[in-house]
mmCIF file of C-alpha atoms in Angstrom:
data_model
loop_
_atom_site.group_PDB
_atom_site.id
_atom_site.type_symbol
_atom_site.label_atom_id
_atom_site.label_comp_id
_atom_site.label_asym_id
_atom_site.label_seq_id
_atom_site.Cartn_x
_atom_site.Cartn_y
_atom_site.Cartn_z
ATOM 1 C CA MET A 1 28.930 -16.160 -43.456
ATOM 2 C CA SER A 2 26.392 -17.127 -40.751
ATOM 3 C CA ARG A 3 28.920 -18.559 -38.300
ATOM 4 C CA ARG A 4 31.619 -16.530 -36.585
ATOM 5 C CA PRO A 5 34.674 -16.247 -38.874
ATOM 6 C CA THR A 6 37.863 -17.939 -37.722
ATOM 7 C CA ILE A 7 41.508 -17.222 -38.415
ATOM 8 C CA ARG A 8 41.421 -20.104 -40.928
ATOM 9 C CA ASP A 9 38.745 -18.226 -42.874
ATOM 10 C CA VAL A 10 40.954 -15.130 -42.862
ATOM 11 C CA ALA A 11 43.970 -17.115 -44.057
ATOM 12 C CA GLU A 12 41.970 -18.752 -46.851
ATOM 13 C CA ALA A 13 40.515 -15.438 -48.002
ATOM 14 C CA ALA A 14 43.961 -13.818 -48.061
ATOM 15 C CA GLY A 15 45.636 -16.840 -49.735
ATOM 16 C CA VAL A 16 48.173 -17.332 -46.935
ATOM 17 C CA SER A 17 48.906 -19.876 -44.231
ATOM 18 C CA VAL A 18 47.265 -19.676 -40.816
ATOM 19 C CA ALA A 19 50.668 -18.898 -39.298
ATOM 20 C CA SER A 20 51.188 -15.947 -41.653
ATOM 21 C CA ALA A 21 47.671 -14.673 -40.991
ATOM 22 C CA SER A 22 48.314 -14.819 -37.244
ATOM 23 C CA LYS A 23 51.595 -12.937 -37.592
ATOM 24 C CA ALA A 24 49.959 -10.227 -39.705
ATOM 25 C CA ILE A 25 47.008 -9.773 -37.327
ATOM 26 C CA ASN A 26 49.294 -9.498 -34.299
ATOM 27 C CA GLY A 27 51.849 -7.243 -35.975
ATOM 28 C CA ARG A 28 54.747 -9.677 -35.700
ATOM 29 C CA TYR A 29 57.802 -9.806 -37.955
ATOM 30 C CA GLY A 30 58.199 -12.192 -40.868
ATOM 31 C CA VAL A 31 55.273 -11.094 -43.061
ATOM 32 C CA ALA A 32 55.692 -9.064 -46.254
ATOM 33 C CA ALA A 33 53.867 -5.724 -46.394
ATOM 34 C CA ASP A 34 51.586 -6.738 -49.275
ATOM 35 C CA THR A 35 50.738 -10.024 -47.507
ATOM 36 C CA ALA A 36 49.894 -8.191 -44.292
ATOM 37 C CA GLN A 37 47.681 -5.815 -46.276
ATOM 38 C CA ARG A 38 45.746 -8.726 -47.819
ATOM 39 C CA VAL A 39 45.271 -10.303 -44.406
ATOM 40 C CA LEU A 40 44.003 -7.102 -42.802
ATOM 41 C CA GLN A 41 41.643 -6.527 -45.735
ATOM 42 C CA ALA A 42 40.250 -10.039 -45.215
ATOM 43 C CA VAL A 43 39.845 -9.265 -41.495
ATOM 44 C CA ASP A 44 37.747 -6.201 -42.344
ATOM 45 C CA GLU A 45 35.659 -7.971 -44.986
ATOM 46 C CA LEU A 46 34.921 -10.994 -42.799
ATOM 47 C CA GLY A 47 34.469 -9.077 -39.542
ATOM 48 C CA TYR A 48 36.991 -11.285 -37.781
ATOM 49 C CA ASN A 49 37.823 -10.618 -34.134
ATOM 50 C CA SER A 50 40.425 -12.578 -32.242
ATOM 51 C CA SER A 51 39.403 -14.154 -28.955
ATOM 52 C CA LEU A 52 40.138 -12.037 -25.885
ATOM 53 C CA VAL A 53 41.123 -15.135 -23.974
ATOM 54 C CA ALA A 54 43.468 -16.334 -26.713
ATOM 55 C CA SER A 55 44.947 -12.866 -27.003
ATOM 56 C CA SER A 56 45.546 -12.615 -23.256
ATOM 57 C CA LEU A 57 47.243 -16.008 -23.164
ATOM 58 C CA ARG A 58 49.549 -14.927 -25.986
ATOM 59 C CA THR A 59 50.374 -11.344 -25.010
ATOM 60 C CA GLN A 60 49.337 -11.163 -21.321
ATOM 61 C CA ARG A 61 47.175 -8.162 -22.288
ATOM 62 C CA THR A 62 43.566 -7.940 -23.465
ATOM 63 C CA GLY A 63 43.122 -4.221 -24.098
ATOM 64 C CA VAL A 64 39.960 -4.309 -21.961
ATOM 65 C CA ILE A 65 39.117 -2.433 -18.747
ATOM 66 C CA GLY A 66 36.382 -3.977 -16.647
ATOM 67 C CA VAL A 67 33.838 -1.821 -14.831
ATOM 68 C CA LEU A 68 32.269 -3.825 -12.013
ATOM 69 C CA ILE A 69 28.968 -2.579 -10.628
ATOM 70 C CA SER A 70 26.478 -4.076 -8.207
ATOM 71 C CA ASP A 71 23.507 -2.833 -10.228
ATOM 72 C CA PHE A 72 22.740 -0.734 -13.307
ATOM 73 C CA GLU A 73 21.118 2.101 -11.329
ATOM 74 C CA PRO A 74 21.311 5.858 -12.214
ATOM 75 C CA PHE A 75 24.537 6.624 -10.307
ATOM 76 C CA SER A 76 26.440 3.689 -11.811
ATOM 77 C CA ALA A 77 25.112 4.502 -15.280
ATOM 78 C CA GLU A 78 26.424 8.084 -15.108
ATOM 79 C CA VAL A 79 29.807 6.933 -13.768
ATOM 80 C CA LEU A 80 29.987 4.427 -16.623
ATOM 81 C CA LYS A 81 29.332 7.199 -19.151
ATOM 82 C CA GLY A 82 32.268 9.141 -17.719
ATOM 83 C CA ILE A 83 34.540 6.102 -17.958
ATOM 84 C CA GLY A 84 33.519 5.504 -21.553
ATOM 85 C CA ALA A 85 34.148 9.126 -22.516
ATOM 86 C CA ALA A 86 37.580 9.134 -20.887
ATOM 87 C CA LEU A 87 38.628 5.958 -22.704
ATOM 88 C CA ARG A 88 37.026 6.758 -26.059
ATOM 89 C CA ASP A 89 40.305 7.754 -27.724
ATOM 90 C CA SER A 90 42.450 5.235 -25.858
ATOM 91 C CA ASP A 91 43.508 1.724 -26.853
ATOM 92 C CA TYR A 92 41.148 0.210 -24.283
ATOM 93 C CA ASP A 93 37.678 -1.226 -24.664
ATOM 94 C CA VAL A 94 35.244 -1.110 -21.733
ATOM 95 C CA LEU A 95 33.464 -4.155 -20.334
ATOM 96 C CA ALA A 96 30.615 -3.332 -17.918
ATOM 97 C CA TYR A 97 29.963 -6.310 -15.640
ATOM 98 C CA SER A 98 27.282 -6.951 -13.047
ATOM 99 C CA GLY A 99 27.448 -10.488 -11.746
ATOM 100 C CA ALA A 100 24.621 -12.623 -10.413
ATOM 101 C CA ARG A 101 23.752 -11.921 -6.781
ATOM 102 C CA SER A 102 25.903 -8.790 -7.048
ATOM 103 C CA ALA A 103 24.160 -7.188 -4.076
ATOM 104 C CA ASP A 104 25.629 -9.871 -1.801
ATOM 105 C CA MET A 105 28.728 -9.255 0.272
ATOM 106 C CA GLY A 106 31.825 -10.300 -1.629
ATOM 107 C CA TRP A 107 30.401 -9.734 -5.110
ATOM 108 C CA GLU A 108 33.525 -7.787 -6.001
ATOM 109 C CA ARG A 109 35.868 -10.686 -5.253
ATOM 110 C CA ARG A 110 33.724 -13.159 -7.196
ATOM 111 C CA SER A 111 33.591 -10.854 -10.203
ATOM 112 C CA LEU A 112 37.330 -10.163 -10.143
ATOM 113 C CA SER A 113 38.142 -13.866 -9.912
ATOM 114 C CA ARG A 114 36.107 -14.474 -13.076
ATOM 115 C CA LEU A 115 37.506 -11.589 -15.098
ATOM 116 C CA SER A 116 41.037 -10.729 -14.026
ATOM 117 C CA GLY A 117 43.980 -12.296 -15.770
ATOM 118 C CA THR A 118 42.209 -13.491 -18.927
ATOM 119 C CA LEU A 119 39.496 -10.956 -19.831
ATOM 120 C CA ILE A 120 40.580 -7.582 -18.403
ATOM 121 C CA ASP A 121 43.813 -5.674 -17.849
ATOM 122 C CA GLY A 122 42.426 -3.580 -14.973
ATOM 123 C CA ALA A 123 39.197 -2.922 -13.101
ATOM 124 C CA ILE A 124 37.140 0.009 -11.869
ATOM 125 C CA ILE A 125 34.767 -1.071 -9.093
ATOM 126 C CA VAL A 126 31.787 1.208 -8.491
ATOM 127 C CA THR A 127 30.639 1.401 -4.833
ATOM 128 C CA PRO A 128 32.464 -1.691 -3.569
ATOM 129 C CA ASN A 129 31.442 -2.770 -0.079
ATOM 130 C CA ALA A 130 34.249 -5.243 0.612
ATOM 131 C CA GLU A 131 37.570 -4.370 2.165
ATOM 132 C CA GLY A 132 40.967 -5.826 1.370
ATOM 133 C CA ILE A 133 40.113 -6.456 -2.292
ATOM 134 C CA SER A 134 43.039 -7.707 -4.319
ATOM 135 C CA ALA A 135 43.569 -9.135 -7.786
ATOM 136 C CA SER A 136 46.254 -9.795 -10.348
ATOM 137 C CA VAL A 137 45.307 -6.566 -12.147
ATOM 138 C CA PRO A 138 45.289 -2.900 -11.014
ATOM 139 C CA ILE A 139 42.037 -1.749 -9.368
ATOM 140 C CA VAL A 140 40.471 1.673 -8.726
ATOM 141 C CA ALA A 141 37.374 2.131 -6.541
ATOM 142 C CA VAL A 142 34.651 4.736 -7.093
ATOM 143 C CA ASP A 143 32.676 5.811 -3.998
ATOM 144 C CA PRO A 144 33.713 2.875 -1.791
ATOM 145 C CA HIS A 145 31.079 2.009 0.808
ATOM 146 C CA ARG A 146 33.509 1.931 3.702
ATOM 147 C CA GLY A 147 35.766 4.782 2.655
ATOM 148 C CA PRO A 148 39.283 4.771 1.253
ATOM 149 C CA GLY A 149 41.245 1.673 2.156
ATOM 150 C CA ASP A 150 44.228 0.207 0.383
ATOM 151 C CA LEU A 151 42.799 0.838 -3.107
ATOM 152 C CA PRO A 152 43.122 4.069 -5.104
ATOM 153 C CA THR A 153 39.721 5.782 -4.771
ATOM 154 C CA VAL A 154 37.644 8.561 -6.302
ATOM 155 C CA GLU A 155 34.586 9.949 -4.505
ATOM 156 C CA SER A 156 32.474 13.080 -3.981
ATOM 157 C CA ASP A 157 32.237 15.234 -0.857
ATOM 158 C CA SER A 158 29.012 13.778 0.532
ATOM 159 C CA PHE A 159 29.315 15.557 3.887
ATOM 160 C CA ASP A 160 29.551 19.062 2.440
ATOM 161 C CA GLY A 161 26.889 18.374 -0.157
ATOM 162 C CA ALA A 162 24.394 17.373 2.534
ATOM 163 C CA ARG A 163 25.385 20.400 4.598
ATOM 164 C CA GLN A 164 24.686 22.651 1.598
ATOM 165 C CA ALA A 165 21.292 21.028 0.977
ATOM 166 C CA THR A 166 20.143 21.421 4.569
ATOM 167 C CA ALA A 167 21.553 24.962 4.875
ATOM 168 C CA HIS A 168 19.594 25.913 1.740
ATOM 169 C CA LEU A 169 16.343 24.762 3.351
ATOM 170 C CA ILE A 170 17.187 26.600 6.575
ATOM 171 C CA GLU A 171 17.893 29.791 4.638
ATOM 172 C CA LEU A 172 14.428 29.476 3.081
ATOM 173 C CA GLY A 173 12.958 29.540 6.598
ATOM 174 C CA HIS A 174 12.434 25.851 7.378
ATOM 175 C CA THR A 175 13.099 24.615 10.902
ATOM 176 C CA ARG A 176 11.422 21.177 10.762
ATOM 177 C CA ILE A 177 13.485 19.410 8.141
ATOM 178 C CA GLY A 178 13.174 15.670 7.662
ATOM 179 C CA LEU A 179 15.930 13.376 6.457
ATOM 180 C CA VAL A 180 15.391 10.314 4.267
ATOM 181 C CA ALA A 181 18.722 8.636 4.887
ATOM 182 C CA GLY A 182 20.533 6.077 2.746
ATOM 183 C CA ARG A 183 21.891 2.685 3.731
ATOM 184 C CA PRO A 184 23.403 2.791 7.246
ATOM 185 C CA ASP A 185 26.294 0.555 6.166
ATOM 186 C CA LEU A 186 27.493 2.951 3.450
ATOM 187 C CA ARG A 187 30.061 5.616 4.234
ATOM 188 C CA SER A 188 28.536 8.086 1.754
ATOM 189 C CA ALA A 189 25.149 7.718 3.450
ATOM 190 C CA THR A 190 26.508 8.302 6.939
ATOM 191 C CA ALA A 191 28.498 11.293 5.669
ATOM 192 C CA ARG A 192 25.306 12.810 4.246
ATOM 193 C CA GLU A 193 23.482 12.311 7.540
ATOM 194 C CA ALA A 194 26.404 13.962 9.351
ATOM 195 C CA GLY A 195 26.290 16.920 6.944
ATOM 196 C CA TYR A 196 22.538 17.298 7.549
ATOM 197 C CA ARG A 197 23.072 17.385 11.318
ATOM 198 C CA LYS A 198 25.971 19.819 11.039
ATOM 199 C CA ALA A 199 23.860 22.342 9.115
ATOM 200 C CA LEU A 200 21.101 22.139 11.739
ATOM 201 C CA GLN A 201 23.572 22.600 14.569
ATOM 202 C CA ASP A 202 25.278 25.529 12.814
ATOM 203 C CA ALA A 203 21.861 27.212 12.631
ATOM 204 C CA GLY A 204 21.156 26.600 16.318
ATOM 205 C CA LEU A 205 18.548 23.917 15.576
ATOM 206 C CA THR A 206 18.417 20.676 17.554
ATOM 207 C CA PRO A 207 18.124 17.627 15.291
ATOM 208 C CA ASP A 208 14.871 15.742 15.923
ATOM 209 C CA PRO A 209 15.574 11.977 15.610
ATOM 210 C CA SER A 210 11.910 11.311 14.839
ATOM 211 C CA LEU A 211 12.276 13.266 11.583
ATOM 212 C CA THR A 212 14.960 10.888 10.282
ATOM 213 C CA VAL A 213 13.852 7.755 8.437
ATOM 214 C CA VAL A 214 15.988 5.205 6.607
ATOM 215 C CA GLY A 215 15.164 4.812 2.923
ATOM 216 C CA SER A 216 18.258 2.759 1.987
ATOM 217 C CA PHE A 217 18.500 4.524 -1.410
ATOM 218 C CA ASP A 218 15.581 2.301 -2.495
ATOM 219 C CA PRO A 219 12.417 4.061 -3.812
ATOM 220 C CA VAL A 220 10.196 1.186 -2.662
ATOM 221 C CA VAL A 221 11.570 1.397 0.881
ATOM 222 C CA VAL A 222 11.353 5.195 0.752
ATOM 223 C CA ARG A 223 7.658 5.119 -0.074
ATOM 224 C CA GLY A 224 7.047 2.927 2.961
ATOM 225 C CA VAL A 225 8.889 5.199 5.407
ATOM 226 C CA ALA A 226 7.832 8.513 3.855
ATOM 227 C CA ALA A 227 4.108 7.850 4.273
ATOM 228 C CA PRO A 228 4.085 7.897 8.102
ATOM 229 C CA LEU A 229 6.561 10.810 8.119
ATOM 230 C CA LEU A 230 4.332 12.995 5.928
ATOM 231 C CA SER A 231 1.036 11.948 7.529
ATOM 232 C CA ARG A 232 1.931 12.925 11.097
ATOM 233 C CA PRO A 233 0.293 16.107 12.450
ATOM 234 C CA ASP A 234 3.664 17.722 13.121
ATOM 235 C CA ARG A 235 5.136 16.641 9.790
ATOM 236 C CA PRO A 236 8.284 18.337 8.450
ATOM 237 C CA THR A 237 7.866 21.284 6.086
ATOM 238 C CA ALA A 238 10.940 20.189 4.132
ATOM 239 C CA VAL A 239 12.812 16.956 3.423
ATOM 240 C CA PHE A 240 16.398 16.296 2.420
ATOM 241 C CA ALA A 241 16.685 12.916 0.721
ATOM 242 C CA ALA A 242 20.067 11.194 0.485
ATOM 243 C CA ASN A 243 19.746 10.612 -3.256
ATOM 244 C CA ASP A 244 17.543 11.777 -6.113
ATOM 245 C CA SER A 245 15.649 8.514 -6.510
ATOM 246 C CA SER A 246 14.615 8.810 -2.863
ATOM 247 C CA ALA A 247 13.654 12.470 -3.298
ATOM 248 C CA LEU A 248 11.437 11.670 -6.291
ATOM 249 C CA ALA A 249 9.745 8.891 -4.297
ATOM 250 C CA VAL A 250 9.073 11.369 -1.452
ATOM 251 C CA ILE A 251 7.408 13.738 -3.930
ATOM 252 C CA GLU A 252 5.176 10.904 -5.184
ATOM 253 C CA VAL A 253 4.047 10.159 -1.622
ATOM 254 C CA ALA A 254 3.471 13.864 -0.951
ATOM 255 C CA ARG A 255 1.153 14.064 -3.952
ATOM 256 C CA GLU A 256 -0.809 11.062 -2.702
ATOM 257 C CA PHE A 257 -1.358 12.933 0.570
ATOM 258 C CA GLY A 258 -2.503 16.028 -1.298
ATOM 259 C CA LEU A 259 0.654 18.008 -0.492
ATOM 260 C CA ALA A 260 1.894 20.431 -3.125
ATOM 261 C CA VAL A 261 5.641 20.695 -3.756
ATOM 262 C CA PRO A 262 7.073 23.142 -2.849
ATOM 263 C CA ASP A 263 4.067 25.049 -1.424
ATOM 264 C CA ASP A 264 3.351 22.466 1.287
ATOM 265 C CA LEU A 265 6.614 20.546 1.275
ATOM 266 C CA SER A 266 10.078 21.401 -0.018
ATOM 267 C CA VAL A 267 12.275 18.544 -1.193
ATOM 268 C CA VAL A 268 15.993 18.449 -1.980
ATOM 269 C CA GLY A 269 17.841 15.416 -3.381
ATOM 270 C CA PHE A 270 21.438 14.412 -3.963
ATOM 271 C CA ASP A 271 23.245 13.294 -7.177
ATOM 272 C CA ASP A 272 21.605 15.314 -9.984
ATOM 273 C CA ILE A 273 20.755 12.310 -12.119
ATOM 274 C CA PRO A 274 19.169 13.163 -15.523
ATOM 275 C CA GLU A 275 15.677 12.459 -14.135
ATOM 276 C CA ALA A 276 16.097 15.288 -11.602
ATOM 277 C CA ALA A 277 15.995 17.998 -14.268
ATOM 278 C CA ARG A 278 13.204 16.268 -16.216
ATOM 279 C CA ALA A 279 10.893 15.842 -13.213
ATOM 280 C CA VAL A 280 7.815 18.041 -12.824
ATOM 281 C CA PRO A 281 8.492 20.093 -10.810
ATOM 282 C CA ALA A 282 12.222 19.928 -11.518
ATOM 283 C CA LEU A 283 14.139 18.674 -8.489
ATOM 284 C CA THR A 284 16.392 20.891 -6.410
ATOM 285 C CA THR A 285 19.422 18.745 -5.669
ATOM 286 C CA ILE A 286 23.095 18.497 -4.851
ATOM 287 C CA ARG A 287 25.142 17.838 -7.945
ATOM 288 C CA GLN A 288 27.952 15.395 -7.554
ATOM 289 C CA PRO A 289 30.090 15.110 -10.727
ATOM 290 C CA MET A 290 29.277 11.489 -11.495
ATOM 291 C CA LYS A 291 30.776 11.487 -14.983
ATOM 292 C CA SER A 292 33.908 13.174 -13.649
ATOM 293 C CA LEU A 293 34.178 10.447 -11.016
ATOM 294 C CA GLY A 294 34.231 7.885 -13.796
ATOM 295 C CA GLY A 295 36.627 9.901 -15.950
ATOM 296 C CA LEU A 296 39.135 10.419 -13.142
ATOM 297 C CA ALA A 297 38.921 6.746 -12.165
ATOM 298 C CA ALA A 298 39.727 5.795 -15.757
ATOM 299 C CA GLU A 299 42.680 8.212 -15.853
ATOM 300 C CA LEU A 300 43.983 6.866 -12.552
ATOM 301 C CA LEU A 301 43.677 3.269 -13.722
ATOM 302 C CA THR A 302 45.379 3.846 -17.086
ATOM 303 C CA ALA A 303 48.242 5.555 -15.261
ATOM 304 C CA LEU A 304 48.626 2.447 -13.093
ATOM 305 C CA LEU A 305 48.544 0.263 -16.213
ATOM 306 C CA ARG A 306 51.406 2.326 -17.647
ATOM 307 C CA GLY A 307 53.386 1.537 -14.523
ATOM 308 C CA GLU A 308 53.157 5.079 -13.153
ATOM 309 C CA ARG A 309 52.796 5.949 -9.476
ATOM 310 C CA PRO A 310 50.079 8.655 -9.163
ATOM 311 C CA ARG A 311 50.822 11.493 -6.750
ATOM 312 C CA GLN A 312 47.292 11.242 -5.317
ATOM 313 C CA THR A 313 45.450 7.974 -4.835
ATOM 314 C CA HIS A 314 42.417 9.347 -2.942
ATOM 315 C CA LEU A 315 40.545 12.027 -4.870
ATOM 316 C CA VAL A 316 37.534 13.871 -3.389
ATOM 317 C CA LEU A 317 35.492 16.001 -5.793
ATOM 318 C CA PRO A 318 33.372 18.970 -4.671
ATOM 319 C CA THR A 319 29.566 19.020 -4.767
ATOM 320 C CA ARG A 320 27.246 21.993 -5.276
ATOM 321 C CA LEU A 321 23.617 22.990 -4.874
ATOM 322 C CA ILE A 322 21.456 23.079 -8.005
ATOM 323 C CA ARG A 323 18.328 25.037 -7.140
ATOM 324 C CA ARG A 324 15.257 24.173 -9.180
ATOM 325 C CA ALA A 325 11.534 24.135 -8.447
ATOM 326 C CA THR A 326 11.037 21.802 -5.462
ATOM 327 C CA SER A 327 12.383 24.130 -2.759
ATOM 328 C CA GLY A 328 10.684 27.240 -1.376
ATOM 329 C CA GLY A 329 9.771 28.868 1.887
ATOM 330 C CA PRO A 330 7.362 27.265 4.412
ATOM 331 C CA GLY A 331 3.791 27.645 3.264
ATOM 332 C CA GLY A 332 4.843 28.638 -0.249
#
């Protein structure tokens, strides 16, 4: 059958009325066991799937959890893997959704208005930047840009992770440590800058504002700001980048300037995306448990869907240093 099978096709194949086929598919009373078996066999043979919209109108449930992301970048991809793993044995399917112009302010509200009520039973929003988000379905936020608000949230300890990264470079003997910061409007980025400064201050080092550049978590932007930072005569001997994609872009620029990593420049990232371990040299970084963020968000949301009131609605997961090959002492 080239076209999509309908419930009429199922009824015809099973030799029953459309009403009986509908009752059997939806598990309602009034259908004999052998009739229901024939209908379900026809469903399998034809590959019939009922419409999510029709199902939601009938039962007020779709069995689908929506994951709303602004972009399919490495962090969101790892969080999505964690959500999928957590829901693998559940009754829920996962719908990953990235709407048009999703980088704009208010993308979360637009996406929720399109999906909630008819396509999804609940939503997990990854790195939302809007405040006061509401919908007709339960919502959980992962790494909200402006910090925990009125939504249940799951995030990593960005401040302590950045402190660990910078302290590691100080312990190796570096005193001129550059920072490639993230987006100034994101809470996680400002927390990482604060952690960087705290480690310097704890070591008795005065932060040098000229060694901080804003990369906005964008490798293209990072390349533009890293070039003047690494070409100056008093360049830093080490750089902490606010995420791994930025750190890898810094290493590319260093190579173009003839700087060896880590002999001439040490680099530490943040996230521990899969590319960090595969890079040559492998990237020293701060591991935040991205899959665990997704898994805990899924557990929190399913609890809300069951009508439960979680004891904690703001979860902060620890981060830790993963030392690899891009960090060493000054001058190798």
